Amino acid sequence: MAYFEWAQDMVIDDGPIDADHRRLIDQVNELHTATSQGQGHSVVGQLLEQLLADTAEHLRQEERQMQQAGYPHMDRHRMGHDRFEAELRALQAKYQSGSITVASQLSTLLRDWLSLHIRRNDKELRFFLEKKRRSGQRALKKR
């Protein structure tokens, strides 16, 4: 059984956002597997580099979608994104300085991000987008 599994309550857009979140789950599970086999430190450096690149791209894409939709809580949502990226960079710096605890800290950070941010903050975005879509459909029917 995987350390972290995709769940239906994590669905945001049935599209690119969810695909990115699923990739993050795969990365969490890869790290967990390596850590449980005593290989966490050997994979964490490359994984952090990939996570930083993937995360930056994903968060900017999500923020563009929020901006285009007129999402009213964008500033607060973006602050969460910025904090997550800063935590990833801090862990990368710890890893580069030789810390041996980064793998477990990264695993916890990613698990919490998936559980909390996606299921709370991104879920707000999902509800907003659904409401906006329904309003648009009603407006079209009235024409």
mmCIF file with all atom_site columns, C-alpha atoms in Angstrom:
data_model
loop_
_atom_site.group_PDB
_atom_site.id
_atom_site.type_symbol
_atom_site.label_atom_id
_atom_site.label_alt_id
_atom_site.label_comp_id
_atom_site.label_asym_id
_atom_site.label_entity_id
_atom_site.label_seq_id
_atom_site.pdbx_PDB_ins_code
_atom_site.Cartn_x
_atom_site.Cartn_y
_atom_site.Cartn_z
_atom_site.occupancy
_atom_site.B_iso_or_equiv
_atom_site.pdbx_formal_charge
_atom_site.auth_seq_id
_atom_site.auth_comp_id
_atom_site.auth_asym_id
_atom_site.auth_atom_id
_atom_site.pdbx_PDB_model_num
ATOM 1   C CA . MET A 1 1   ? 0.000   0.000  0.000   1.00 0.00 ? 1   MET A CA 1
ATOM 2   C CA . ALA A 1 2   ? 1.222   3.488  -0.844  1.00 0.00 ? 2   ALA A CA 1
ATOM 3   C CA . TYR A 1 3   ? 2.155   5.966  1.854   1.00 0.00 ? 3   TYR A CA 1
ATOM 4   C CA . PHE A 1 4   ? -0.261  8.514  0.394   1.00 0.00 ? 4   PHE A CA 1
ATOM 5   C CA . GLU A 1 5   ? -3.098  7.796  -2.004  1.00 0.00 ? 5   GLU A CA 1
ATOM 6   C CA . TRP A 1 6   ? -5.214  9.982  -4.238  1.00 0.00 ? 6   TRP A CA 1
ATOM 7   C CA . ALA A 1 7   ? -8.708  10.435 -2.891  1.00 0.00 ? 7   ALA A CA 1
ATOM 8   C CA . GLN A 1 8   ? -11.860 11.774 -4.479  1.00 0.00 ? 8   GLN A CA 1
ATOM 9   C CA . ASP A 1 9   ? -12.018 14.663 -2.000  1.00 0.00 ? 9   ASP A CA 1
ATOM 10  C CA . MET A 1 10  ? -8.802  15.994 -3.550  1.00 0.00 ? 10  MET A CA 1
ATOM 11  C CA . VAL A 1 11  ? -10.326 16.580 -6.999  1.00 0.00 ? 11  VAL A CA 1
ATOM 12  C CA . ILE A 1 12  ? -10.073 20.231 -8.008  1.00 0.00 ? 12  ILE A CA 1
ATOM 13  C CA . ASP A 1 13  ? -10.464 20.462 -11.785 1.00 0.00 ? 13  ASP A CA 1
ATOM 14  C CA . ASP A 1 14  ? -10.329 16.948 -13.297 1.00 0.00 ? 14  ASP A CA 1
ATOM 15  C CA . GLY A 1 15  ? -7.550  18.430 -15.395 1.00 0.00 ? 15  GLY A CA 1
ATOM 16  C CA . PRO A 1 16  ? -4.054  19.871 -15.142 1.00 0.00 ? 16  PRO A CA 1
ATOM 17  C CA . ILE A 1 17  ? -4.223  20.852 -11.462 1.00 0.00 ? 17  ILE A CA 1
ATOM 18  C CA . ASP A 1 18  ? -5.243  17.335 -10.469 1.00 0.00 ? 18  ASP A CA 1
ATOM 19  C CA . ALA A 1 19  ? -2.590  15.825 -12.747 1.00 0.00 ? 19  ALA A CA 1
ATOM 20  C CA . ASP A 1 20  ? 0.062   17.904 -10.973 1.00 0.00 ? 20  ASP A CA 1
ATOM 21  C CA . HIS A 1 21  ? -1.291  16.913 -7.561  1.00 0.00 ? 21  HIS A CA 1
ATOM 22  C CA . ARG A 1 22  ? -1.194  13.239 -8.574  1.00 0.00 ? 22  ARG A CA 1
ATOM 23  C CA . ARG A 1 23  ? 2.429   13.662 -9.664  1.00 0.00 ? 23  ARG A CA 1
ATOM 24  C CA . LEU A 1 24  ? 3.188   15.145 -6.246  1.00 0.00 ? 24  LEU A CA 1
ATOM 25  C CA . ILE A 1 25  ? 1.610   12.092 -4.627  1.00 0.00 ? 25  ILE A CA 1
ATOM 26  C CA . ASP A 1 26  ? 3.860   9.874  -6.751  1.00 0.00 ? 26  ASP A CA 1
ATOM 27  C CA . GLN A 1 27  ? 6.874   11.868 -5.554  1.00 0.00 ? 27  GLN A CA 1
ATOM 28  C CA . VAL A 1 28  ? 5.791   11.571 -1.911  1.00 0.00 ? 28  VAL A CA 1
ATOM 29  C CA . ASN A 1 29  ? 5.440   7.825  -2.328  1.00 0.00 ? 29  ASN A CA 1
ATOM 30  C CA . GLU A 1 30  ? 8.812   7.573  -4.076  1.00 0.00 ? 30  GLU A CA 1
ATOM 31  C CA . LEU A 1 31  ? 10.450  9.383  -1.186  1.00 0.00 ? 31  LEU A CA 1
ATOM 32  C CA . HIS A 1 32  ? 8.641   7.262  1.389   1.00 0.00 ? 32  HIS A CA 1
ATOM 33  C CA . THR A 1 33  ? 9.677   4.039  -0.339  1.00 0.00 ? 33  THR A CA 1
ATOM 34  C CA . ALA A 1 34  ? 13.294  5.152  -0.516  1.00 0.00 ? 34  ALA A CA 1
ATOM 35  C CA . THR A 1 35  ? 13.255  6.274  3.119   1.00 0.00 ? 35  THR A CA 1
ATOM 36  C CA . SER A 1 36  ? 11.734  3.016  4.321   1.00 0.00 ? 36  SER A CA 1
ATOM 37  C CA . GLN A 1 37  ? 14.541  1.182  2.497   1.00 0.00 ? 37  GLN A CA 1
ATOM 38  C CA . GLY A 1 38  ? 17.200  3.358  4.085   1.00 0.00 ? 38  GLY A CA 1
ATOM 39  C CA . GLN A 1 39  ? 17.810  5.260  0.828   1.00 0.00 ? 39  GLN A CA 1
ATOM 40  C CA . GLY A 1 40  ? 15.998  8.497  1.597   1.00 0.00 ? 40  GLY A CA 1
ATOM 41  C CA . HIS A 1 41  ? 19.109  10.656 1.740   1.00 0.00 ? 41  HIS A CA 1
ATOM 42  C CA . SER A 1 42  ? 20.300  9.382  -1.638  1.00 0.00 ? 42  SER A CA 1
ATOM 43  C CA . VAL A 1 43  ? 17.113  10.389 -3.479  1.00 0.00 ? 43  VAL A CA 1
ATOM 44  C CA . VAL A 1 44  ? 16.152  13.559 -1.617  1.00 0.00 ? 44  VAL A CA 1
ATOM 45  C CA . GLY A 1 45  ? 18.537  15.928 -3.442  1.00 0.00 ? 45  GLY A CA 1
ATOM 46  C CA . GLN A 1 46  ? 17.285  15.116 -6.911  1.00 0.00 ? 46  GLN A CA 1
ATOM 47  C CA . LEU A 1 47  ? 13.699  14.939 -5.680  1.00 0.00 ? 47  LEU A CA 1
ATOM 48  C CA . LEU A 1 48  ? 13.959  18.402 -4.115  1.00 0.00 ? 48  LEU A CA 1
ATOM 49  C CA . GLU A 1 49  ? 15.254  19.848 -7.389  1.00 0.00 ? 49  GLU A CA 1
ATOM 50  C CA . GLN A 1 50  ? 12.377  18.266 -9.291  1.00 0.00 ? 50  GLN A CA 1
ATOM 51  C CA . LEU A 1 51  ? 9.846   19.351 -6.676  1.00 0.00 ? 51  LEU A CA 1
ATOM 52  C CA . LEU A 1 52  ? 11.033  22.953 -6.770  1.00 0.00 ? 52  LEU A CA 1
ATOM 53  C CA . ALA A 1 53  ? 10.774  23.051 -10.572 1.00 0.00 ? 53  ALA A CA 1
ATOM 54  C CA . ASP A 1 54  ? 7.422   21.250 -10.709 1.00 0.00 ? 54  ASP A CA 1
ATOM 55  C CA . THR A 1 55  ? 5.979   23.245 -7.834  1.00 0.00 ? 55  THR A CA 1
ATOM 56  C CA . ALA A 1 56  ? 6.941   26.623 -9.271  1.00 0.00 ? 56  ALA A CA 1
ATOM 57  C CA . GLU A 1 57  ? 5.330   25.750 -12.596 1.00 0.00 ? 57  GLU A CA 1
ATOM 58  C CA . HIS A 1 58  ? 2.219   24.252 -11.003 1.00 0.00 ? 58  HIS A CA 1
ATOM 59  C CA . LEU A 1 59  ? 1.628   27.116 -8.593  1.00 0.00 ? 59  LEU A CA 1
ATOM 60  C CA . ARG A 1 60  ? 2.002   29.755 -11.322 1.00 0.00 ? 60  ARG A CA 1
ATOM 61  C CA . GLN A 1 61  ? -0.448  27.818 -13.513 1.00 0.00 ? 61  GLN A CA 1
ATOM 62  C CA . GLU A 1 62  ? -2.926  27.584 -10.645 1.00 0.00 ? 62  GLU A CA 1
ATOM 63  C CA . GLU A 1 63  ? -2.509  31.294 -9.882  1.00 0.00 ? 63  GLU A CA 1
ATOM 64  C CA . ARG A 1 64  ? -3.124  32.183 -13.554 1.00 0.00 ? 64  ARG A CA 1
ATOM 65  C CA . GLN A 1 65  ? -6.330  30.159 -13.441 1.00 0.00 ? 65  GLN A CA 1
ATOM 66  C CA . MET A 1 66  ? -7.393  31.937 -10.245 1.00 0.00 ? 66  MET A CA 1
ATOM 67  C CA . GLN A 1 67  ? -6.647  35.343 -11.742 1.00 0.00 ? 67  GLN A CA 1
ATOM 68  C CA . GLN A 1 68  ? -8.529  34.585 -14.971 1.00 0.00 ? 68  GLN A CA 1
ATOM 69  C CA . ALA A 1 69  ? -11.539 33.401 -12.985 1.00 0.00 ? 69  ALA A CA 1
ATOM 70  C CA . GLY A 1 70  ? -11.497 36.428 -10.673 1.00 0.00 ? 70  GLY A CA 1
ATOM 71  C CA . TYR A 1 71  ? -10.937 34.304 -7.577  1.00 0.00 ? 71  TYR A CA 1
ATOM 72  C CA . PRO A 1 72  ? -11.490 36.648 -4.596  1.00 0.00 ? 72  PRO A CA 1
ATOM 73  C CA . HIS A 1 73  ? -9.041  34.958 -2.179  1.00 0.00 ? 73  HIS A CA 1
ATOM 74  C CA . MET A 1 74  ? -6.050  34.921 -4.478  1.00 0.00 ? 74  MET A CA 1
ATOM 75  C CA . ASP A 1 75  ? -3.703  36.917 -2.241  1.00 0.00 ? 75  ASP A CA 1
ATOM 76  C CA . ARG A 1 76  ? -4.253  34.615 0.733   1.00 0.00 ? 76  ARG A CA 1
ATOM 77  C CA . HIS A 1 77  ? -3.924  31.539 -1.484  1.00 0.00 ? 77  HIS A CA 1
ATOM 78  C CA . ARG A 1 78  ? -0.707  32.866 -3.036  1.00 0.00 ? 78  ARG A CA 1
ATOM 79  C CA . MET A 1 79  ? 0.763   33.431 0.438   1.00 0.00 ? 79  MET A CA 1
ATOM 80  C CA . GLY A 1 80  ? 0.304   29.712 1.106   1.00 0.00 ? 80  GLY A CA 1
ATOM 81  C CA . HIS A 1 81  ? 2.064   28.901 -2.141  1.00 0.00 ? 81  HIS A CA 1
ATOM 82  C CA . ASP A 1 82  ? 4.943   31.235 -1.309  1.00 0.00 ? 82  ASP A CA 1
ATOM 83  C CA . ARG A 1 83  ? 5.308   29.685 2.147   1.00 0.00 ? 83  ARG A CA 1
ATOM 84  C CA . PHE A 1 84  ? 5.405   26.161 0.667   1.00 0.00 ? 84  PHE A CA 1
ATOM 85  C CA . GLU A 1 85  ? 8.070   27.120 -1.870  1.00 0.00 ? 85  GLU A CA 1
ATOM 86  C CA . ALA A 1 86  ? 10.117  28.764 0.896   1.00 0.00 ? 86  ALA A CA 1
ATOM 87  C CA . GLU A 1 87  ? 9.888   25.611 3.007   1.00 0.00 ? 87  GLU A CA 1
ATOM 88  C CA . LEU A 1 88  ? 11.075  23.507 0.056   1.00 0.00 ? 88  LEU A CA 1
ATOM 89  C CA . ARG A 1 89  ? 14.028  25.874 -0.520  1.00 0.00 ? 89  ARG A CA 1
ATOM 90  C CA . ALA A 1 90  ? 14.893  25.773 3.197   1.00 0.00 ? 90  ALA A CA 1
ATOM 91  C CA . LEU A 1 91  ? 14.930  21.979 3.109   1.00 0.00 ? 91  LEU A CA 1
ATOM 92  C CA . GLN A 1 92  ? 17.108  22.060 0.014   1.00 0.00 ? 92  GLN A CA 1
ATOM 93  C CA . ALA A 1 93  ? 19.571  24.327 1.835   1.00 0.00 ? 93  ALA A CA 1
ATOM 94  C CA . LYS A 1 94  ? 19.587  21.953 4.824   1.00 0.00 ? 94  LYS A CA 1
ATOM 95  C CA . TYR A 1 95  ? 20.224  19.019 2.499   1.00 0.00 ? 95  TYR A CA 1
ATOM 96  C CA . GLN A 1 96  ? 23.068  20.861 0.780   1.00 0.00 ? 96  GLN A CA 1
ATOM 97  C CA . SER A 1 97  ? 24.625  21.616 4.171   1.00 0.00 ? 97  SER A CA 1
ATOM 98  C CA . GLY A 1 98  ? 24.674  17.902 4.967   1.00 0.00 ? 98  GLY A CA 1
ATOM 99  C CA . SER A 1 99  ? 21.612  17.421 7.148   1.00 0.00 ? 99  SER A CA 1
ATOM 100 C CA . ILE A 1 100 ? 20.520  13.800 7.331   1.00 0.00 ? 100 ILE A CA 1
ATOM 101 C CA . THR A 1 101 ? 16.971  14.536 8.517   1.00 0.00 ? 101 THR A CA 1
ATOM 102 C CA . VAL A 1 102 ? 15.757  16.230 5.344   1.00 0.00 ? 102 VAL A CA 1
ATOM 103 C CA . ALA A 1 103 ? 14.100  13.152 3.844   1.00 0.00 ? 103 ALA A CA 1
ATOM 104 C CA . SER A 1 104 ? 11.749  12.689 6.779   1.00 0.00 ? 104 SER A CA 1
ATOM 105 C CA . GLN A 1 105 ? 11.076  16.435 7.042   1.00 0.00 ? 105 GLN A CA 1
ATOM 106 C CA . LEU A 1 106 ? 10.310  16.600 3.320   1.00 0.00 ? 106 LEU A CA 1
ATOM 107 C CA . SER A 1 107 ? 8.008   13.616 3.559   1.00 0.00 ? 107 SER A CA 1
ATOM 108 C CA . THR A 1 108 ? 6.064   15.279 6.365   1.00 0.00 ? 108 THR A CA 1
ATOM 109 C CA . LEU A 1 109 ? 5.916   18.626 4.546   1.00 0.00 ? 109 LEU A CA 1
ATOM 110 C CA . LEU A 1 110 ? 4.582   17.035 1.377   1.00 0.00 ? 110 LEU A CA 1
ATOM 111 C CA . ARG A 1 111 ? 2.057   14.876 3.206   1.00 0.00 ? 111 ARG A CA 1
ATOM 112 C CA . ASP A 1 112 ? 0.761   17.908 5.094   1.00 0.00 ? 112 ASP A CA 1
ATOM 113 C CA . TRP A 1 113 ? 0.641   20.024 1.942   1.00 0.00 ? 113 TRP A CA 1
ATOM 114 C CA . LEU A 1 114 ? -1.381  17.375 0.141   1.00 0.00 ? 114 LEU A CA 1
ATOM 115 C CA . SER A 1 115 ? -3.687  16.809 3.079   1.00 0.00 ? 115 SER A CA 1
ATOM 116 C CA . LEU A 1 116 ? -4.215  20.371 4.205   1.00 0.00 ? 116 LEU A CA 1
ATOM 117 C CA . HIS A 1 117 ? -3.622  22.798 1.359   1.00 0.00 ? 117 HIS A CA 1
ATOM 118 C CA . ILE A 1 118 ? -5.297  20.794 -1.362  1.00 0.00 ? 118 ILE A CA 1
ATOM 119 C CA . ARG A 1 119 ? -8.195  19.614 0.747   1.00 0.00 ? 119 ARG A CA 1
ATOM 120 C CA . ARG A 1 120 ? -8.853  23.072 2.186   1.00 0.00 ? 120 ARG A CA 1
ATOM 121 C CA . ASN A 1 121 ? -7.465  25.957 0.145   1.00 0.00 ? 121 ASN A CA 1
ATOM 122 C CA . ASP A 1 122 ? -7.631  24.376 -3.290  1.00 0.00 ? 122 ASP A CA 1
ATOM 123 C CA . LYS A 1 123 ? -11.074 23.019 -2.461  1.00 0.00 ? 123 LYS A CA 1
ATOM 124 C CA . GLU A 1 124 ? -12.253 26.610 -1.979  1.00 0.00 ? 124 GLU A CA 1
ATOM 125 C CA . LEU A 1 125 ? -11.011 27.318 -5.490  1.00 0.00 ? 125 LEU A CA 1
ATOM 126 C CA . ARG A 1 126 ? -12.881 24.289 -6.812  1.00 0.00 ? 126 ARG A CA 1
ATOM 127 C CA . PHE A 1 127 ? -16.159 25.451 -5.259  1.00 0.00 ? 127 PHE A CA 1
ATOM 128 C CA . PHE A 1 128 ? -15.641 28.961 -6.614  1.00 0.00 ? 128 PHE A CA 1
ATOM 129 C CA . LEU A 1 129 ? -14.971 27.656 -10.137 1.00 0.00 ? 129 LEU A CA 1
ATOM 130 C CA . GLU A 1 130 ? -17.994 25.336 -9.983  1.00 0.00 ? 130 GLU A CA 1
ATOM 131 C CA . LYS A 1 131 ? -20.245 28.175 -8.809  1.00 0.00 ? 131 LYS A CA 1
ATOM 132 C CA . LYS A 1 132 ? -18.951 30.438 -11.552 1.00 0.00 ? 132 LYS A CA 1
ATOM 133 C CA . ARG A 1 133 ? -19.495 27.737 -14.168 1.00 0.00 ? 133 ARG A CA 1
ATOM 134 C CA . ARG A 1 134 ? -23.071 27.135 -12.974 1.00 0.00 ? 134 ARG A CA 1
ATOM 135 C CA . SER A 1 135 ? -23.782 30.894 -13.023 1.00 0.00 ? 135 SER A CA 1
ATOM 136 C CA . GLY A 1 136 ? -22.470 31.101 -16.571 1.00 0.00 ? 136 GLY A CA 1
ATOM 137 C CA . GLN A 1 137 ? -24.639 28.197 -17.667 1.00 0.00 ? 137 GLN A CA 1
ATOM 138 C CA . ARG A 1 138 ? -27.718 29.800 -16.130 1.00 0.00 ? 138 ARG A CA 1
ATOM 139 C CA . ALA A 1 139 ? -26.946 33.070 -17.911 1.00 0.00 ? 139 ALA A CA 1
ATOM 140 C CA . LEU A 1 140 ? -26.680 31.244 -21.233 1.00 0.00 ? 140 LEU A CA 1
ATOM 141 C CA . LYS A 1 141 ? -30.021 29.497 -20.682 1.00 0.00 ? 141 LYS A CA 1
ATOM 142 C CA . LYS A 1 142 ? -31.731 32.849 -20.047 1.00 0.00 ? 142 LYS A CA 1
ATOM 143 C CA . ARG A 1 143 ? -30.691 34.180 -23.459 1.00 0.00 ? 143 ARG A CA 1
#
